[in-house]
Short mmCIF file of C-alpha atoms in Angstrom, two decimals:
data_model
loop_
_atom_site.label_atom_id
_atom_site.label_comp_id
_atom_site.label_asym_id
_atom_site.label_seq_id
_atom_site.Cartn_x
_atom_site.Cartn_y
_atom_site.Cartn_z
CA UNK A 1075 14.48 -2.76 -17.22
CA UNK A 1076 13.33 0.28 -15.31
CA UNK A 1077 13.48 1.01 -11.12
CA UNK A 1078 11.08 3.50 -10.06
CA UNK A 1079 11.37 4.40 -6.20
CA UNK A 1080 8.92 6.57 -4.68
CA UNK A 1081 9.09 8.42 -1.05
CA UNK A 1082 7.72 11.12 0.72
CA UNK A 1083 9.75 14.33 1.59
CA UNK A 1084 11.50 13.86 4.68
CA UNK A 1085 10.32 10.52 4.83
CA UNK A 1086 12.98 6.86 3.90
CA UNK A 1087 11.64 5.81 0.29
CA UNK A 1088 9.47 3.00 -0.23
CA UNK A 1089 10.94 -0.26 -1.88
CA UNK A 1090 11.97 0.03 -5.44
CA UNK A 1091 9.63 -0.97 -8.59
CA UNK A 1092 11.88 -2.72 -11.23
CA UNK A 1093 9.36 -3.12 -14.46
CA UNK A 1094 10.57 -5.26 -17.44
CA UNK A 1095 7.88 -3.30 -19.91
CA UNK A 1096 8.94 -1.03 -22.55
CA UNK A 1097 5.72 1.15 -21.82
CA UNK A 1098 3.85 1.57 -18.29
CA UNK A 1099 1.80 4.61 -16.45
CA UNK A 1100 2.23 6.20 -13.04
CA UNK A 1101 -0.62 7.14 -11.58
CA UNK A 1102 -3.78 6.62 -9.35
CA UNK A 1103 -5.77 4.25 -12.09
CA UNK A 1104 -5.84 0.85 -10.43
CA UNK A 1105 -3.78 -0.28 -13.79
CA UNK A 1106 -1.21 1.91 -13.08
CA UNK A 1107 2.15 -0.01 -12.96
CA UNK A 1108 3.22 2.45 -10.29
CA UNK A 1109 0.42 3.20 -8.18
CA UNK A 1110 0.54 6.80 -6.12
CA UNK A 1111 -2.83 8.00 -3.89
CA UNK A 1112 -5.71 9.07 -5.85
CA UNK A 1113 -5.77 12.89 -5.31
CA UNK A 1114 -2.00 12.94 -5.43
CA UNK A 1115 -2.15 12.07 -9.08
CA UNK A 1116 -4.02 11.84 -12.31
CA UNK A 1117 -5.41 7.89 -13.03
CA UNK A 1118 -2.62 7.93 -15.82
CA UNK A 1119 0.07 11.11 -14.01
CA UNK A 1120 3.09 9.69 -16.16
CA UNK A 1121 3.86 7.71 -19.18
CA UNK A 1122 7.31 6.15 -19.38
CA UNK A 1123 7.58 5.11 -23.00
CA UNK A 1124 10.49 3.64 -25.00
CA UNK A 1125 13.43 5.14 -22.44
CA UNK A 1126 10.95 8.82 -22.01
CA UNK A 1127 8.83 9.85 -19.42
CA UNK A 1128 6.02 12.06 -21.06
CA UNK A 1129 3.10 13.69 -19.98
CA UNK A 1130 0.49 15.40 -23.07
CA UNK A 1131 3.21 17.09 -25.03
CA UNK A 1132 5.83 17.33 -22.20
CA UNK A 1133 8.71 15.02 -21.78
CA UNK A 1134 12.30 14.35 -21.83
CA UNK A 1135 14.53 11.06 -21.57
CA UNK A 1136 15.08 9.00 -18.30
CA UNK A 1137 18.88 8.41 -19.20
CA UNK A 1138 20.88 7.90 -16.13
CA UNK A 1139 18.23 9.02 -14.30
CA UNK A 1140 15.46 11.52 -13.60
CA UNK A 1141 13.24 12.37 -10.75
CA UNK A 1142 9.93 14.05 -11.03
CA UNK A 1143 8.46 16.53 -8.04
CA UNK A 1144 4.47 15.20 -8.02
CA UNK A 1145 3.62 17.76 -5.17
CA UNK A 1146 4.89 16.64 -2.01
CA UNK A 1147 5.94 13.10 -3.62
CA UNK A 1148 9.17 11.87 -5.30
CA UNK A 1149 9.20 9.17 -8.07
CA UNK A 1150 12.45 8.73 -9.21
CA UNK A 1151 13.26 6.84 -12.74
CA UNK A 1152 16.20 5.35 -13.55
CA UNK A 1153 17.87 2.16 -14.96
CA UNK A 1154 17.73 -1.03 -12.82
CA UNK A 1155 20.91 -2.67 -11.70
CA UNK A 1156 21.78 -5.69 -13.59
CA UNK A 1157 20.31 -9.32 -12.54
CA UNK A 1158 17.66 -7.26 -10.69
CA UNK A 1159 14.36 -9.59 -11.23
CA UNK A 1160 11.09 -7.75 -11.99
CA UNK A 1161 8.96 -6.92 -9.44
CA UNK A 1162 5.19 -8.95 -8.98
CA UNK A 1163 2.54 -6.41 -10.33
CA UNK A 1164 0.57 -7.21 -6.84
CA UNK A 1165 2.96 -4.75 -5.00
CA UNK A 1166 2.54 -1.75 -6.92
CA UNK A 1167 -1.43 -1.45 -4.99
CA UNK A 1168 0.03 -2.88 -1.50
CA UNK A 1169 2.82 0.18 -1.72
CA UNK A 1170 0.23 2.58 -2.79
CA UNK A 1171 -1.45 2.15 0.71
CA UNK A 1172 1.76 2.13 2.46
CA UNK A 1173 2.56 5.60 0.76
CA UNK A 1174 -0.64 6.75 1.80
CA UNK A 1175 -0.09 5.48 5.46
CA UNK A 1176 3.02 7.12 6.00
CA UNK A 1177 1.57 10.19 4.72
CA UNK A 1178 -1.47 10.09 7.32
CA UNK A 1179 -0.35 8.38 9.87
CA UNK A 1180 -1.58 6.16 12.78
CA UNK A 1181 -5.27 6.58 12.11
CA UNK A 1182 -4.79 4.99 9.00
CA UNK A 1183 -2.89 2.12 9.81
CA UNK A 1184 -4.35 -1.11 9.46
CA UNK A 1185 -6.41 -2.91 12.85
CA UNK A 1186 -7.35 -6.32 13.84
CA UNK A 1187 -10.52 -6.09 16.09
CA UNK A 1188 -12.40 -9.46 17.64
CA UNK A 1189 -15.68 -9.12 16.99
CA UNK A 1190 -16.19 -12.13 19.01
CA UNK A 1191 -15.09 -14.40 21.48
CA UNK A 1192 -13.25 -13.81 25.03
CA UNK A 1193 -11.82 -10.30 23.61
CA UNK A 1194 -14.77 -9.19 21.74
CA UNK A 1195 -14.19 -5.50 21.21
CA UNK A 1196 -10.14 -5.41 21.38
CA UNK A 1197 -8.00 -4.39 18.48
CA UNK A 1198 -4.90 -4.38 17.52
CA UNK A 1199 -2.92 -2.00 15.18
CA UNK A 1200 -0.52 -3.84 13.13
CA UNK A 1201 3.51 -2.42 13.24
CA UNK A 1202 4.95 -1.34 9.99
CA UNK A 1203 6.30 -3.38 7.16
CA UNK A 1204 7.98 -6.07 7.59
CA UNK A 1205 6.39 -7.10 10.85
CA UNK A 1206 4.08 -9.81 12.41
CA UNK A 1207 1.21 -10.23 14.93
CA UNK A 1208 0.91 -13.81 16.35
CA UNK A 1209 -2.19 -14.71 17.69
CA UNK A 1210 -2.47 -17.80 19.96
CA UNK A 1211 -3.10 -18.63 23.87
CA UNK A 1212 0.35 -19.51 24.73
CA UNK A 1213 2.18 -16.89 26.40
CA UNK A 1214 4.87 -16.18 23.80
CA UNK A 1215 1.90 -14.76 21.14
CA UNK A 1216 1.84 -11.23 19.87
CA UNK A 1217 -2.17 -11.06 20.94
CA UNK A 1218 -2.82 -13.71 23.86
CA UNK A 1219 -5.99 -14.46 23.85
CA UNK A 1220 -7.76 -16.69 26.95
CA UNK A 1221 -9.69 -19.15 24.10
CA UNK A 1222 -9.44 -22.97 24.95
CA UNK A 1223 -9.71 -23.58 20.61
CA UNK A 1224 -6.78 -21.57 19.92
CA UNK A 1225 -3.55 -23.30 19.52
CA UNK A 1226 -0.46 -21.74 21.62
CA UNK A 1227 0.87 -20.27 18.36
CA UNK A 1228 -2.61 -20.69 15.98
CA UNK A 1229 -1.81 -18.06 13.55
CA UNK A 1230 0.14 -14.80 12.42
CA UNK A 1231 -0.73 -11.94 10.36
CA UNK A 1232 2.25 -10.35 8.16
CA UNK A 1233 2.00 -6.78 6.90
CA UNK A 1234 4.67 -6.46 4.24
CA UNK A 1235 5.27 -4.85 1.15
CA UNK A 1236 3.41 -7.17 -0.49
CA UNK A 1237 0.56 -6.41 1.41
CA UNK A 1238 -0.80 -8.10 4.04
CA UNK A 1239 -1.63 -11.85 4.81
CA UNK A 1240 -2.93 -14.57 7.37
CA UNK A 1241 -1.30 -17.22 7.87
CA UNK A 1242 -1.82 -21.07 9.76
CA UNK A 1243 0.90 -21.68 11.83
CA UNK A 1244 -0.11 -25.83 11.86
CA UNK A 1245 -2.83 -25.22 14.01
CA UNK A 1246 -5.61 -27.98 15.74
CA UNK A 1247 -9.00 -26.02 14.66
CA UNK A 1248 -6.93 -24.29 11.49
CA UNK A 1249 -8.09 -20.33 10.10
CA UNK A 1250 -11.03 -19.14 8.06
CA UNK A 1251 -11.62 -16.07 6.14
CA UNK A 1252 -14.85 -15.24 4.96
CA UNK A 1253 -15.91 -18.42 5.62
CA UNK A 1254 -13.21 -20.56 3.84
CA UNK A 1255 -10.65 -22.65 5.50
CA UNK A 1256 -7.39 -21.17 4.21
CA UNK A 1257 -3.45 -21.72 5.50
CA UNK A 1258 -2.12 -18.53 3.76
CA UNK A 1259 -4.38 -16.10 2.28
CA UNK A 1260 -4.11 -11.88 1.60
CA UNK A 1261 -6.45 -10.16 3.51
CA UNK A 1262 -8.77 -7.74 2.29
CA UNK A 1263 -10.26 -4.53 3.69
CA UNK A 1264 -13.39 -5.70 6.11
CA UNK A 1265 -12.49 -9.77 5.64
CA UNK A 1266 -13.71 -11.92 8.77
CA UNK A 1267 -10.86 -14.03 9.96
CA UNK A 1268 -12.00 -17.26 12.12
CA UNK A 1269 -9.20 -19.02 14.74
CA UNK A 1270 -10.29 -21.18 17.13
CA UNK A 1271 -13.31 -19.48 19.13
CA UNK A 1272 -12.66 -16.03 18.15
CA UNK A 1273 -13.60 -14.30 15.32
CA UNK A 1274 -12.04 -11.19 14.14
CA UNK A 1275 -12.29 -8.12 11.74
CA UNK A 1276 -9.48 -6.81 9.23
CA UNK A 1277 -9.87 -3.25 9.09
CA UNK A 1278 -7.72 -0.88 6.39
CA UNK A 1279 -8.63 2.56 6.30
CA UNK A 1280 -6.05 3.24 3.50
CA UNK A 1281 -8.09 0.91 1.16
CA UNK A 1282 -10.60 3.61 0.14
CA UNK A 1283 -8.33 6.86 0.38
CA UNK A 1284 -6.23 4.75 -2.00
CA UNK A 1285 -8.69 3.80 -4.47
CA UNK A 1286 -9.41 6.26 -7.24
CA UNK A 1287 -13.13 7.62 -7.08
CA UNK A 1288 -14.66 8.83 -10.98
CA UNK A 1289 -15.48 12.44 -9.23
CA UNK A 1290 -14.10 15.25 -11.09
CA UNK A 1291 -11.57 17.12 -9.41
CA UNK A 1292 -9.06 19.96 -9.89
CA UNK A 1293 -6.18 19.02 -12.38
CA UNK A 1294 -2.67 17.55 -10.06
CA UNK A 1295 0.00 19.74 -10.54
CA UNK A 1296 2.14 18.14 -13.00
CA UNK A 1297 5.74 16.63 -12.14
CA UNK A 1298 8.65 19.25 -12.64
CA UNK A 1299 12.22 17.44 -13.31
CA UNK A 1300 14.78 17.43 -10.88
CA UNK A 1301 17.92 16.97 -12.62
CA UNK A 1302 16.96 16.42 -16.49
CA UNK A 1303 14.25 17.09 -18.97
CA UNK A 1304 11.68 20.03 -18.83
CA UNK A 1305 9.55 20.95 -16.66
CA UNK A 1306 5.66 20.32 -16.66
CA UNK A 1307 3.08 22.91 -16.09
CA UNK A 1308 0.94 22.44 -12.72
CA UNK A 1309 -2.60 23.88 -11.28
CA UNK A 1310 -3.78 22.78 -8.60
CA UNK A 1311 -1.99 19.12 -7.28
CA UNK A 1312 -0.02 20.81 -3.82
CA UNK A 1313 -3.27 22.45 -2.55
CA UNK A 1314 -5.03 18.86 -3.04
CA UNK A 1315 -2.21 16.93 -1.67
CA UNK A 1316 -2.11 19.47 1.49
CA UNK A 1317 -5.48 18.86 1.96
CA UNK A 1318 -5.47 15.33 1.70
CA UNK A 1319 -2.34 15.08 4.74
CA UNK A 1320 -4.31 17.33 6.61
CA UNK A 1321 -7.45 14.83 6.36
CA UNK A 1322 -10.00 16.75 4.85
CA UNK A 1323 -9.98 14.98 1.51
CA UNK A 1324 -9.44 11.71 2.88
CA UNK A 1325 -11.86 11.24 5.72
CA UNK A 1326 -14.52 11.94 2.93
CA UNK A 1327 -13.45 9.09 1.14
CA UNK A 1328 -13.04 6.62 4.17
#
């Protein structure tokens, strides 16, 4: 079994990937095992195949350990510690976004808004992983809101590395989304969440920025090794990556 950790320079590492497969790509393809940005990386950036990492004719074995420069991004490779359990395949999109997040910052955090209701118009940003927004009348909720169908404590909404989820906290009028009752459900990007008299909007920016577009673009730089292997040859991935922090590829794609 493999652990691949990924971080930002000068920025805490996201939680580790441990993969049980002999054989599994890094990239921005939505099958990636390990999924980075799209414009940070190729669909299919890195191939990790029987103990190797290659790329076209390029390679060199993981060993002990190896990690790869993919512009401003680090993955590191390396054997996972023993009794480790494998990692659900769900994460590997939920940590994309959070890469992409802490790359871009605030404006692409994920919101709450009430569409309708007694606080039609206000949003909410939701905190960084692990955290949770209660939403209830009672005075001891995250987001109070003045509605005589909501329950003290009606619901919550988790953002973790999983990704991010409503949940019924044994309500009287129970939670919808998109129209179905639900007591724990993930919560995709524009889904209409239902509690009590109040209906709001799930908003995440990072959804699109995150999901690889079939445009043709510049080849990524590829990875150079940091401690083992040889290096790969690059073009053209740091200017896109540069341009994508400062916004200018992303707020296209939003």
């Amino acid at each position: 079994m493999l652990r691949v950790t990924v971080r930002e320079d000068g920025f805490t590492a996201l939680p580790a990937v441990d993969i049980d497969d002999d054989a599994f790509v890094i990239g921005s393809a939505a099958s990636a095992r390990v999924r980075l940005p799209a414009g940070a990386a190729r669909p299919e950036h890195v191939r990790v195949v029987g103990g190797a990492w290659l790329m076209g004719e390029e390679g060199g074995a993981i060993g002990d350990g190896v990690e790869l420069a993919i512009g401003a991004l680090r993955v590191a490779i390396a054997p996972a510690p023993t009794g480790v359990v494998a990692t659900p395949p769900q994460r590997t999109e939920s940590l994309a976004r959070e890469l992409l997040r802490g790359m871009l910052g605030d404006a692409f955090a994920p919101v709450v808004e009430a569409e309708a209701g007694p606080v039609a118009g206000a949003r909410r940003r939701l905190a960084p992983p692990e955290s949770v927004l209660v939403i209830g009348r009672g005075d001891d909720a995250s987001w109070s809101i003045a509605d005589p169908l909501l329950s003290r404590r009606h619901a919550e909404i988790r953002r973790g590395w999983d990704g991010i989820r409503v949940v019924d906290l044994d309500s009287g009028s129970g939670v919808t989304v998109d129209g179905r009752a639900v007591r724990d459900a993930v919560l995709a990007d524009g889904a209409v969440i239902v509690v009590g008299g109040t209906r709001l909007r799930f908003h995440d920016p990072a959804h699109a920025a995150a999901t690889p577009r079939p445009v043709a673009m510049a080849e990524p730089a590829a990875p150079v090794v940091v401690g083992g292997g040889s290096p790969w040859l690059f073009y053209a991935a740091l200017a896109v990556l540069s341009a994508a922090i400062a916004g200018a590829v992303w707020l296209l794609v939003a």
